Coordinates of C-alpha atoms in Angstrom, one line a residue:
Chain A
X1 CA -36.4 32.0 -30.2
X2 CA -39.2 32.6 -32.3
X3 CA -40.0 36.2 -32.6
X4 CA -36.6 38.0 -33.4
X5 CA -35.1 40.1 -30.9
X6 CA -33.5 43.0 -30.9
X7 CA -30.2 43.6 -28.3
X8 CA -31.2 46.0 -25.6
X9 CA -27.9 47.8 -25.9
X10 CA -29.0 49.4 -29.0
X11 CA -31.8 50.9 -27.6
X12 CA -30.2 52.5 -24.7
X13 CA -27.1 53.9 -26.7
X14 CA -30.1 55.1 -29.5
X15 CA -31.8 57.1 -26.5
X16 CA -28.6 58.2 -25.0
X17 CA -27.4 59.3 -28.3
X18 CA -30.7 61.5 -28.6
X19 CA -30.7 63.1 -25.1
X20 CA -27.5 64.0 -24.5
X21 CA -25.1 65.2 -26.6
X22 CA -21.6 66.2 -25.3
X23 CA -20.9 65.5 -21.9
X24 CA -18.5 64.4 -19.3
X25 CA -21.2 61.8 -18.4
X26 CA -21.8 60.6 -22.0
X27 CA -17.7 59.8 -22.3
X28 CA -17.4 58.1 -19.1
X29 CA -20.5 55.5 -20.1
X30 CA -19.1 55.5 -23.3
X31 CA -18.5 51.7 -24.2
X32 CA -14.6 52.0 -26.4
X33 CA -13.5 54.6 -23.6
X34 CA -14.1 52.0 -20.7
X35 CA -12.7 48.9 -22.8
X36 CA -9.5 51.4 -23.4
X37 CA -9.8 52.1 -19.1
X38 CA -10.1 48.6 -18.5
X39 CA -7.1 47.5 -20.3
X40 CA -5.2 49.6 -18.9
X41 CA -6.2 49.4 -16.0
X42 CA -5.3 45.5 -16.1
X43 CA -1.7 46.0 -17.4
X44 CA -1.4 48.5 -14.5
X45 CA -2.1 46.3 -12.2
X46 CA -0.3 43.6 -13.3
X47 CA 3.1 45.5 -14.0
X48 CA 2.3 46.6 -10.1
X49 CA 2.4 43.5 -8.5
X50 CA 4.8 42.0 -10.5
X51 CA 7.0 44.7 -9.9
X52 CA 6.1 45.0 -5.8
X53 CA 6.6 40.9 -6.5
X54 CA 3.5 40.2 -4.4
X55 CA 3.5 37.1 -5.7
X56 CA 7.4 36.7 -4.9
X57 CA 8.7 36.1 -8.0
X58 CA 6.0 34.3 -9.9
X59 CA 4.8 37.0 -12.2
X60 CA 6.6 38.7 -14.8
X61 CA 6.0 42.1 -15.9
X62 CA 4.6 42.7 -19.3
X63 CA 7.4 44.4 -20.7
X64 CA 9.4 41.2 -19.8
X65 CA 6.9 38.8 -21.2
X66 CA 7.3 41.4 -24.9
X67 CA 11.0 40.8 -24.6
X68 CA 11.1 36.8 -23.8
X69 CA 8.2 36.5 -26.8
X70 CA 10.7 38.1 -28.8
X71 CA 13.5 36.2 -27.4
X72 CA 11.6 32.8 -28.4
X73 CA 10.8 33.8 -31.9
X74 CA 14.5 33.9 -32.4
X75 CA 16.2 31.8 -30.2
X76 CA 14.9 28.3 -30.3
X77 CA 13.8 26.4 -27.2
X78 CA 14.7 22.2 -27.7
X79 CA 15.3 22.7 -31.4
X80 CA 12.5 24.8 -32.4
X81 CA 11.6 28.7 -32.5
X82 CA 8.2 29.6 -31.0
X83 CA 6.5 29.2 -34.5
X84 CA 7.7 25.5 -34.5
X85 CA 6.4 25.1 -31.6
X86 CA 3.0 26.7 -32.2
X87 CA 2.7 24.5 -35.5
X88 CA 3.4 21.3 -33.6
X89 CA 0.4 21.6 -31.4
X90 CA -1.5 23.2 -34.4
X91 CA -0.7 19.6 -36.1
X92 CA -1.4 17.8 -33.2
X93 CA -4.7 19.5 -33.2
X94 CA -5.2 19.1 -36.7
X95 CA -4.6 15.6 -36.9
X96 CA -6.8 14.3 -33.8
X97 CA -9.6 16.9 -34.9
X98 CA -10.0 15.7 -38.0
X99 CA -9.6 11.8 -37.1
X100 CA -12.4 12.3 -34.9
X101 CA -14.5 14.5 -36.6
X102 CA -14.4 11.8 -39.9
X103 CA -15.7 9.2 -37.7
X104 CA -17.9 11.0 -35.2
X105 CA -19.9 13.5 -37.2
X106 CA -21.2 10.2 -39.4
X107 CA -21.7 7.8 -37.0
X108 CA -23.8 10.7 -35.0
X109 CA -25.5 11.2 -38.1
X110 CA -26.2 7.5 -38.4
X111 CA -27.5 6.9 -34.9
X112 CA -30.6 9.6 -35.6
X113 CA -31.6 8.3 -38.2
X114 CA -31.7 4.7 -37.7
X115 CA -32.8 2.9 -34.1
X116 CA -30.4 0.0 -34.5
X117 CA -27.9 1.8 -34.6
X118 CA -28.5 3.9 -31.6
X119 CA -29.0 1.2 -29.4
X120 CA -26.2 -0.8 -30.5
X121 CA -23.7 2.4 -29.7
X122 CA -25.5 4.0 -27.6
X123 CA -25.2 2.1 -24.3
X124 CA -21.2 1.8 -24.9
X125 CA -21.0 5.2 -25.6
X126 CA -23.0 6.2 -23.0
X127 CA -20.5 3.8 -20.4
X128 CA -17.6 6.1 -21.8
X129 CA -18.8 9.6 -22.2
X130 CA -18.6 10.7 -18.5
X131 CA -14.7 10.3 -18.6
X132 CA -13.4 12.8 -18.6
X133 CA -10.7 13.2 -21.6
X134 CA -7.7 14.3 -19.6
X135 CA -8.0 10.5 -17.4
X136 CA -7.3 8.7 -20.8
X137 CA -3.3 10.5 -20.7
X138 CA -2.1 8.0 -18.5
X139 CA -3.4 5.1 -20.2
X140 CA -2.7 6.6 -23.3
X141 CA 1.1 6.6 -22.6
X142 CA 0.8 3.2 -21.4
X143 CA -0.7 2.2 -24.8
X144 CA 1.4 4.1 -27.4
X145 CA 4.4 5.8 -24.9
X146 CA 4.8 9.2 -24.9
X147 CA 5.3 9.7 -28.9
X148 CA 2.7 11.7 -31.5
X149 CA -0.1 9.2 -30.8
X150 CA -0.5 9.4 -27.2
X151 CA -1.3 12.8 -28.1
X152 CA -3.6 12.4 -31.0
X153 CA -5.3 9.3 -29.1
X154 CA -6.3 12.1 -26.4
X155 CA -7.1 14.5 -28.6
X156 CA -9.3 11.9 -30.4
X157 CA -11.3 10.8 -27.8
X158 CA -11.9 14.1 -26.0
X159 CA -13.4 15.7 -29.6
X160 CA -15.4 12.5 -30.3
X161 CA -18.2 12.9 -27.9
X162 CA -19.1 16.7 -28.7
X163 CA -18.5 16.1 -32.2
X164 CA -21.0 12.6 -32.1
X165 CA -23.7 14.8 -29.7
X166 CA -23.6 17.6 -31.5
X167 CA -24.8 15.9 -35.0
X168 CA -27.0 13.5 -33.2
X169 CA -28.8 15.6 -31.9
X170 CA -29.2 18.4 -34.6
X171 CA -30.7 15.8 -36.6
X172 CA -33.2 15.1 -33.4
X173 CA -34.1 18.9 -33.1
X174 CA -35.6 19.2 -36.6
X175 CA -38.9 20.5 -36.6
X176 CA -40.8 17.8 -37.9
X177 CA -42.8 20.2 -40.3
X178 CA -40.1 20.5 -42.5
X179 CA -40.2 16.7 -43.0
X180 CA -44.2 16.9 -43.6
X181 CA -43.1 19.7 -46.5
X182 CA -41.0 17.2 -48.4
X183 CA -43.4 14.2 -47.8
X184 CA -46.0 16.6 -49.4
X185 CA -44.0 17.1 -52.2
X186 CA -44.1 13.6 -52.7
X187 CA -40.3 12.8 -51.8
X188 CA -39.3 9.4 -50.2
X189 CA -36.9 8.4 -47.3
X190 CA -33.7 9.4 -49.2
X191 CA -35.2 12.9 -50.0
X192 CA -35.7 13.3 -46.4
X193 CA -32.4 12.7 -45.2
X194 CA -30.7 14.6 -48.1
X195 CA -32.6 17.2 -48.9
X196 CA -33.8 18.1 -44.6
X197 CA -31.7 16.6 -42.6
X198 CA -28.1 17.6 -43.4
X199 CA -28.9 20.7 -44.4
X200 CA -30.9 21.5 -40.9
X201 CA -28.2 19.6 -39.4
X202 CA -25.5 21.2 -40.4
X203 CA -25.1 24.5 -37.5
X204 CA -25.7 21.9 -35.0
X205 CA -22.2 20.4 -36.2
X206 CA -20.7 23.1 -36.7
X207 CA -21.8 24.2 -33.0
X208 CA -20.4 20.4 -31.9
X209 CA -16.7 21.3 -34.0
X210 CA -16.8 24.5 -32.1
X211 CA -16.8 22.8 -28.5
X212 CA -14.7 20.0 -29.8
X213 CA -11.6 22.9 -30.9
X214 CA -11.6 24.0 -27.5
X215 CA -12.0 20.8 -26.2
X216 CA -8.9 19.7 -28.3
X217 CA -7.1 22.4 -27.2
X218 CA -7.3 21.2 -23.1
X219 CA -6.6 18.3 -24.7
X220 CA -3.2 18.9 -26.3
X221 CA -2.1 21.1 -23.6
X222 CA -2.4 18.4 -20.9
X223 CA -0.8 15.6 -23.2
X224 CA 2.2 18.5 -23.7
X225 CA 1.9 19.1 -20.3
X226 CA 2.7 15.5 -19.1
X227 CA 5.5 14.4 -21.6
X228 CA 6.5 16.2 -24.8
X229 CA 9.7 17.8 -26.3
X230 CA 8.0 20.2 -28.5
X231 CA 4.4 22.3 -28.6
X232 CA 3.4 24.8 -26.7
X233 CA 1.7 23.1 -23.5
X234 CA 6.0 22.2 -23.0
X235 CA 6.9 25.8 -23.2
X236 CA 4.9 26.5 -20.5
X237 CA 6.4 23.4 -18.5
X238 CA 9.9 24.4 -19.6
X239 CA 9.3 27.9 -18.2
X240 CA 7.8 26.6 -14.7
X241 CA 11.0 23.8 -14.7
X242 CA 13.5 26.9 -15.2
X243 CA 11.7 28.8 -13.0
X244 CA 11.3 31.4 -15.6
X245 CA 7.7 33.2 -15.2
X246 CA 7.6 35.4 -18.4
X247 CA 8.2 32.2 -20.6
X248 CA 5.0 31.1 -19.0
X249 CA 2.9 33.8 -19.8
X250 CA 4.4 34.6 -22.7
X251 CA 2.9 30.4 -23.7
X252 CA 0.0 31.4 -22.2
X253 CA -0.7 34.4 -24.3
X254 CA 0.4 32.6 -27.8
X255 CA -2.0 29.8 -26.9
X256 CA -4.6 32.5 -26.9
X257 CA -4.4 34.0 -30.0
X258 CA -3.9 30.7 -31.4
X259 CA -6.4 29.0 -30.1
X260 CA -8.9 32.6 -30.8
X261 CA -7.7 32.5 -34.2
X262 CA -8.6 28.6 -35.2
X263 CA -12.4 29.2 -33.6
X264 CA -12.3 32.4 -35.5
X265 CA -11.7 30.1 -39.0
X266 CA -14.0 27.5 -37.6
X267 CA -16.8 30.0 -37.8
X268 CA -15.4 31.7 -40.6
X269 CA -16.0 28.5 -42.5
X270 CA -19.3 27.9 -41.2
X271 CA -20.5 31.3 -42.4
X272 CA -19.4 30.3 -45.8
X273 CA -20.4 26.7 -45.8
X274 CA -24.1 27.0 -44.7
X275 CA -25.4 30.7 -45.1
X276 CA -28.9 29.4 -44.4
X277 CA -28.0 29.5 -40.4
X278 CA -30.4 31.6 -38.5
X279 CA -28.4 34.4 -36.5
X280 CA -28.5 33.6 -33.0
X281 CA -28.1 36.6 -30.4
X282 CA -24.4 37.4 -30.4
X283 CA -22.7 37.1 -27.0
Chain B
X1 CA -62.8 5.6 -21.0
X2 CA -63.1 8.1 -23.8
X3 CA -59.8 6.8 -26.0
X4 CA -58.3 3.9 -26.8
X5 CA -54.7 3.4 -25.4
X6 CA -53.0 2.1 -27.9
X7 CA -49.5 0.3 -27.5
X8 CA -46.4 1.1 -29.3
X9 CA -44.4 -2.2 -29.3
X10 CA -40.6 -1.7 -29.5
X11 CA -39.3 -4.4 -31.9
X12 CA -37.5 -7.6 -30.3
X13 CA -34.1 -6.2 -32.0
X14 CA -34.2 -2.6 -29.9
X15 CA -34.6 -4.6 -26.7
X16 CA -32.0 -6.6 -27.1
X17 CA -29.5 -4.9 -28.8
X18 CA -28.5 -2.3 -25.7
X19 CA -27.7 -5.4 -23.5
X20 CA -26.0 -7.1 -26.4
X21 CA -23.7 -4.3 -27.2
X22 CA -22.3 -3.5 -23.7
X23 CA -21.9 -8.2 -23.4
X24 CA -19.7 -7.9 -26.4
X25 CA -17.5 -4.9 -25.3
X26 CA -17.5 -6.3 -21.9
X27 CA -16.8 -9.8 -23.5
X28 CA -14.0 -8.3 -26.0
X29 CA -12.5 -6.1 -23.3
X30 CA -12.0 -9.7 -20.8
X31 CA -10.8 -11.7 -24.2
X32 CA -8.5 -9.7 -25.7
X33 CA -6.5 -10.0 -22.0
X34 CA -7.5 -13.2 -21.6
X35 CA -6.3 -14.8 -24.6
X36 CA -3.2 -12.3 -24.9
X37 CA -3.8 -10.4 -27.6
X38 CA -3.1 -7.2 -25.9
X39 CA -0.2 -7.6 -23.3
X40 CA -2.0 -7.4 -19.3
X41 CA 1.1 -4.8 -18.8
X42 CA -1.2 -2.4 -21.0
X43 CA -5.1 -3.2 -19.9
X44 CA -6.1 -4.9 -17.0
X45 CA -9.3 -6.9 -17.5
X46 CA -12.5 -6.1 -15.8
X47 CA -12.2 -8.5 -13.5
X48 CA -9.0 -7.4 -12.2
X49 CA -10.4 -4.1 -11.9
X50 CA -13.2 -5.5 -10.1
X51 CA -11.1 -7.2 -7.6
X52 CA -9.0 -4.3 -7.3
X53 CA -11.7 -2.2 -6.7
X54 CA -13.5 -4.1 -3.9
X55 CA -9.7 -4.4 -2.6
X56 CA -8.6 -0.6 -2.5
X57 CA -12.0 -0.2 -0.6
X58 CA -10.3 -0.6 2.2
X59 CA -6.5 -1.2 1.7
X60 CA -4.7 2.4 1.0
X61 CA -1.8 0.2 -0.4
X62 CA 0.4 1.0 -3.1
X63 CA -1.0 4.8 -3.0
X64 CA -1.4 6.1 0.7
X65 CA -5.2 6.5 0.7
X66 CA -8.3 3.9 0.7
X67 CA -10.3 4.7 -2.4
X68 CA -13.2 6.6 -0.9
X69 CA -10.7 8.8 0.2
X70 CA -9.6 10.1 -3.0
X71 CA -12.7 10.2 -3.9
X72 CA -14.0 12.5 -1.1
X73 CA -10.6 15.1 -1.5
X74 CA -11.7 15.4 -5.8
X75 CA -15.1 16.6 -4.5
X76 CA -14.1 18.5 -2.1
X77 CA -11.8 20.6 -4.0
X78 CA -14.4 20.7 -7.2
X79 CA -17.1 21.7 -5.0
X80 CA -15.1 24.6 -3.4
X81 CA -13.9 25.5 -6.7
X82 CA -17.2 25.3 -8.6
X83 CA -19.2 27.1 -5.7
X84 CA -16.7 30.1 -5.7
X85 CA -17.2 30.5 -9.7
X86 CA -20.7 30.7 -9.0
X87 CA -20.7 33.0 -6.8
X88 CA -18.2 35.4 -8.7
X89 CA -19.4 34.3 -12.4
X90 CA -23.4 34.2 -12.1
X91 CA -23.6 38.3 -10.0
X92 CA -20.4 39.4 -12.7
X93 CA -22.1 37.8 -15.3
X94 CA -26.0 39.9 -15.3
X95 CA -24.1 42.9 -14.1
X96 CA -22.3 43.0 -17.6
X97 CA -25.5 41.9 -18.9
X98 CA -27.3 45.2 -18.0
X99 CA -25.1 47.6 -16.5
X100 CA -23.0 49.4 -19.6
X101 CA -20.3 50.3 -16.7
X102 CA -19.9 46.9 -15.7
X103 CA -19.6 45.6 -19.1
X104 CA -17.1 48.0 -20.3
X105 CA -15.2 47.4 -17.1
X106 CA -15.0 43.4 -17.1
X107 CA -15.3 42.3 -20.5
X108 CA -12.0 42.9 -22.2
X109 CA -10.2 41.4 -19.3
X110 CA -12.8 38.0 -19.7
X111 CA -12.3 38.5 -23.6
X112 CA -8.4 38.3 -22.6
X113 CA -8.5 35.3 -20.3
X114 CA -10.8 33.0 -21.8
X115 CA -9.3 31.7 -24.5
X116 CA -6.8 30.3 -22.6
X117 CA -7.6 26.6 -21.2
X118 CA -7.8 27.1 -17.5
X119 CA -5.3 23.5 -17.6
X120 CA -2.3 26.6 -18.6
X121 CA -2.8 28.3 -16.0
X122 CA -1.3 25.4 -13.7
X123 CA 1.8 26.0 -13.9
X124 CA 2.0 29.9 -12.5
X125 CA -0.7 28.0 -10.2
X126 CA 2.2 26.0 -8.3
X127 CA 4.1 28.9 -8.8
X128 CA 1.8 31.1 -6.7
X129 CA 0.3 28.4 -4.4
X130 CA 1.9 25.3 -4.2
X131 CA 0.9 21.7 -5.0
X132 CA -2.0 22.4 -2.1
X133 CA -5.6 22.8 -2.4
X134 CA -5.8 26.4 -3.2
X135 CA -3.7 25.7 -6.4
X136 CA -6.3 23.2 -7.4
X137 CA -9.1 25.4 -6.2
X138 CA -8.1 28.3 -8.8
X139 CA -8.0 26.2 -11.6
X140 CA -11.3 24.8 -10.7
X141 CA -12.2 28.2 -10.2
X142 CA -11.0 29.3 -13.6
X143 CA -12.9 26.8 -15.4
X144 CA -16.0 27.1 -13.8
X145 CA -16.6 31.3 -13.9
X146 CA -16.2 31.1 -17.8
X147 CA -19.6 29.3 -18.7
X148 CA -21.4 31.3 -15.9
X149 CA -20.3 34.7 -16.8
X150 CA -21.4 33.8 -20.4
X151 CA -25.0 32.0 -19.8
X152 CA -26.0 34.7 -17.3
X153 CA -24.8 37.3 -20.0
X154 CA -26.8 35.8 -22.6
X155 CA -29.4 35.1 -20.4
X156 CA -29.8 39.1 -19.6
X157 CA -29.4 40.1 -23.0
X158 CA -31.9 37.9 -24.3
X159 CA -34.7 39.7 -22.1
X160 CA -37.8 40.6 -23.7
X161 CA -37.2 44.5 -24.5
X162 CA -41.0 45.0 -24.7
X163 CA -40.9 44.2 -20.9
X164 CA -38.0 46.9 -20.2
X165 CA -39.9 49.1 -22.4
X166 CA -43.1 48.4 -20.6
X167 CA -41.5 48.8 -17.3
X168 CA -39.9 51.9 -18.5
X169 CA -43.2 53.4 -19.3
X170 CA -43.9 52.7 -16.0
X171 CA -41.3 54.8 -14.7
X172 CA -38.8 52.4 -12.9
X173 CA -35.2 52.8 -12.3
X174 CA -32.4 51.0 -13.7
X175 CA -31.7 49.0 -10.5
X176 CA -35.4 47.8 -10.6
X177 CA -35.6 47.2 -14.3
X178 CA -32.4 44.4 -13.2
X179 CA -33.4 43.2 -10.3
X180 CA -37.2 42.4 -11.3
X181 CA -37.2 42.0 -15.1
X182 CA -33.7 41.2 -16.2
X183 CA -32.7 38.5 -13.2
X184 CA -35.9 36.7 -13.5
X185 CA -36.2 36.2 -16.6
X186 CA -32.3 35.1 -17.0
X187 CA -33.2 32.3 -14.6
X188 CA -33.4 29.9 -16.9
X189 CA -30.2 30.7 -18.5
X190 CA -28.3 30.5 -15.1
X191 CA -29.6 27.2 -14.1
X192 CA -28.2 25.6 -17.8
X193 CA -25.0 27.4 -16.6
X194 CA -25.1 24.9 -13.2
X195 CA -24.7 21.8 -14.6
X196 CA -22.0 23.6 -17.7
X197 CA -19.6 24.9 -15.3
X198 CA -19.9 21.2 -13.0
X199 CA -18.9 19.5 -16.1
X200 CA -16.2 21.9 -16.7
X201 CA -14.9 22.1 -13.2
X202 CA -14.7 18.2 -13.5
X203 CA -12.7 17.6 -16.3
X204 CA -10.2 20.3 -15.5
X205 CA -9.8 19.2 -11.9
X206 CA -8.5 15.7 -13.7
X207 CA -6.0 17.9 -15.3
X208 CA -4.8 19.6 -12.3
X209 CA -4.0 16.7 -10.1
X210 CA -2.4 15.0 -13.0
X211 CA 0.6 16.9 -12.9
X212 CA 0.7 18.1 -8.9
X213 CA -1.1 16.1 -6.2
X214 CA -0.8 13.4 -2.9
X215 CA -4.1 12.8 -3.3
X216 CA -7.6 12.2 -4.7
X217 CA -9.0 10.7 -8.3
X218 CA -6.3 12.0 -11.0
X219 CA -3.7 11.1 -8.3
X220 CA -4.7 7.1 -8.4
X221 CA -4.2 7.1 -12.0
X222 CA -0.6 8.9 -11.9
X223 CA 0.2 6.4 -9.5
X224 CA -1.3 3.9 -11.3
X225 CA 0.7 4.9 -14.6
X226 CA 4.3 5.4 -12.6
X227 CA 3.8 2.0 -10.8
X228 CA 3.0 0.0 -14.1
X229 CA -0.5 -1.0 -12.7
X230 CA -3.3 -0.9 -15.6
X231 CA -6.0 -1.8 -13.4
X232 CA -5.3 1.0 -11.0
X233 CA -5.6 3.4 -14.4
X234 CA -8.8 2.1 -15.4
X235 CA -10.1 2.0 -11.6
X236 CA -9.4 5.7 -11.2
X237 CA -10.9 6.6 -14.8
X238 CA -14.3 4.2 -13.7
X239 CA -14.2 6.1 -10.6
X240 CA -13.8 9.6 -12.1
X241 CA -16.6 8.9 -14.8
X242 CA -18.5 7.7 -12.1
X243 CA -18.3 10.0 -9.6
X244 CA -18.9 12.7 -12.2
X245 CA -22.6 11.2 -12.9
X246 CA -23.4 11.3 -9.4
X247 CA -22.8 15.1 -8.9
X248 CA -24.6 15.6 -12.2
X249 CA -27.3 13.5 -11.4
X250 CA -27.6 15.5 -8.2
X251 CA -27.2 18.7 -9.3
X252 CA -30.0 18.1 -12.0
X253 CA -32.3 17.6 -9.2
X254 CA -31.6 20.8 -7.6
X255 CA -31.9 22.4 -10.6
X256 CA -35.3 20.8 -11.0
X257 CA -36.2 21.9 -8.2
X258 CA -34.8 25.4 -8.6
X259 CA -36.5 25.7 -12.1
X260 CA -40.1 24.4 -10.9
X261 CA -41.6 27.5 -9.6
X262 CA -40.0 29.5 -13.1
X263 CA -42.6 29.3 -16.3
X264 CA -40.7 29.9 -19.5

């Protein structure tokens, strides 16, 4: 966008704000006291029709997921307490992420700025992008069995494509005035690349690593999902196998905070590593 | 004529190279079977795929069902999933856009669930629905509504406020403010959320009949995996990357189509 704008919110809670003061009304439309109603208004719910067990069975109530999350921090499930667990798909994660990322982000890089190179890779890595990275688990396992690399192979390939887009394509987007600036300033090629292109590259990637972490996340869960003795995709598989619902959710809760939490860093780091990123609306 | 035309000539090199690259990973793929350097237990060549492919065409041997047949019961079940996120995601999504009610109401719950990969869910999915379609369906389902609810969000939110103010001025209500200034101009937004969600829906529908399925796409390369069989694998993986590009290819053109009338 161009011309900033400003979030329509905030001019409807300014006028509100002036015209009425105290009311009923005012703390019905207020925004915390209807996240507070519709929290609670889920966990009501929920505790409901676990406890009517509409679904039979297949729901735990949230004081029972509480209890088994407690449970698994102590007890350990196949050798390892919940945090074990957690840190072996964390590893996982880390390991394919960053395999992928060393590789992609330059080769992305690479293929804007020089037309060999695109059409030498492109085509190839046009013939394998619409794959979709969950189809390469079974071929994975047939490569490199159900170990740690089957794992990290998924993860790789899955983060490689968002990661190679993402930079290739910020490097596209560049307004080309900012390259007329430095050739006015009398700077060559190399000035170019170093001095525009990374930089006005570099919240494109960061956008790319974004998608990729989630990406990795599917990833990892799916590989856990079909074979594994540890991480938290076989907690949830152990608790469907034993038939045991609040170890399920219980999984399914961790890998949210866990998964909220590393995109929380990502951005973290990308608000500290390039401070020159225009603010986009916030969601 | 008033101007020249003038040519650009691509160099010899850019022509060539595209079709040179895919010979040589073609060629290396067919080699390194050929000549054993990677065992045909692990990779089947192209050419075994090929054969296999014009074979399962019509045999439904080793896996129950002729290949166009798992292809048709993958669509069917992304389709039903991805057309039920739009219809829930896109309405929910500019509702908590505009509405404050609806946005207090819906968004701590969406905050809740979408971190979580919809491919965790499948488990209390076979739990509440069985291995069937409706399983499948909700995953689908899951994975779709995320990027709709947040494109037609954004796409609300990031309405000119001179034109609410304007209409404002004007004296309209809330409900026409939405309906003729906030969904139009959130159009655009909602169409990029179409072909999001299809490639979303895809990939997770892989993921669901990976681990419970008789049939369709991610079922052929289970099988293919439990029977030993590495050209079935990289059959059902051509067939899945495949079949993806059609669906984008055609819902691009409805979204063309959809998007011609709208100026930006």
């Amino acid at each position: 966008m161009a011309t900033p704008t400003r979030s329509i919110a905030n001019e409807i809670q300014l006028q509100v704000r002036e015209k009425r003061p105290f009311t009923i009304f005012t703390v019905l439309k207020n925004r915390w006291f209807l996240y507070a109603v519709s929290i609670t208004a889920f966990f009501l719910v929920w505790d409901t029709v676990a406890y009517r067990r509409v679904f039979g069975g297949g729901l735990a109530r949230p004081q029972e997921v509480i209890t088994q999350l407690g449970k698994m921090m102590v007890d350990p499930i196949a050798g390892k307490s919940l945090l074990g667990h957690v840190w072996a798909s964390t590893q996982r994660i880390l390991i394919g992420f960053s395999l992928a990322s060393i590789v992609a982000v330059p080769l992305g890089l690479m293929m804007a700025l020089n037309r060999y190179v695109n059409a030498f890779v492109r085509p190839v890595f046009d013939l394998l992008k619409p794959m979709p990275p969950i189809a390469w688990i079974s071929i994975a396992i047939l490569w490199f069995g159900i170990g740690e690399e089957s794992k990290v192979f998924i993860i790789v390939v899955g983060t490689f494509v968002p990661c190679l887009l993402n930079s290739f394509n910020g490097v596209r987007l560049i307004e080309p005035q900012l390259y007329d600036v430095v050739r006015m300033l009398g700077g060559n090629r190399r000035d170019e690349i170093i001095q525009v292109c990374f930089p006005a590259a570099f919240p494109a990637i960061f956008a790319g690593l974004q998608i990729s972490l989630s990406i990795a996340w599917t990833c990892v869960l799916a590989a856990e999902l079909v074979s594994s003795r540890s991480g938290l995709g076989f907690i949830i598989i152990q608790g469907m196998t034993l038939s045991r619902p609040a170890q399920i959710i219980g999984g399914m809760l961790v890998i949210a905070v866990v998964a909220w939490g590393m995109s929380l860093l990502v951005s973290g780091l990308e608000k500290y590593l390039c401070p020159w990123k225009r603010e986009v609306m916030n969601q | 004529m008033a101007y020249e035309e003038v040519k650009v000539k691509t160099p010899l090199g850019l022509r060539v190279l595209p079709f040179a690259s895919l010979l040589l990973f073609f060629g290396t793929w067919q080699a390194i079977i050929d000549f054993g350097v990677v065992p045909n237990t692990m990779l089947a060549s192209p050419v075994q795929v090929f054969k296999l492919f014009l074979l399962k065409l019509t045999d439904p041997n080793p896996d129950g069902a002729v290949l166009m047949r798992h292809a048709w019961t993958s669509v069917q079940e992304a389709f039903t999933g991805y057309i039920l996120s739009l219809l829930v995601g896109i309405p929910l999504g500019l509702m908590m856009g505009w509405f404050v009610v609806a946005e207090g109401l819906a968004r701590p719950i969406f905050e809740l669930i979408r971190p979580i990969p919809p491919i965790a869910w499948i488990p209390l999915t076979i739990f509440w629905f069985g291995i069937g379609i409706s399983g499948k369906v909700f995953i689908i389902w899951i994975a779709g509504i995320v990027p709709c609810v947040i494109n037609s969000f954004v796409g609300v939110r990031m309405t000119n406020p001179t034109l609410i103010q304007m209409a404002r001025t004007y004296g309209a209500s809330d409900w026409q403010i939405f309906r003729q200034i906030c969904i139009p101009s959130a159009l655009p937004m909602v169409f990029g959320a179409l072909q999001i969600a299809l490639a979303y829906c895809w990939t997770n529908l892989v993921g669901a009949e990976l681990l419970a399925a008789d049939n369709g796409l991610g079922y052929l390369i289970t099988m293919g995996r439990r029977l030993a069989m590495p050209d079935m694998v990289v059959l059902g993986m051509i067939m899945v990357g495949l079949t993806g590009v059609i669906i984008g290819v055609i819902i691009d053109y409805v979204e063309k189509r959809l998007l011609a009338g709208i100026r930006r």
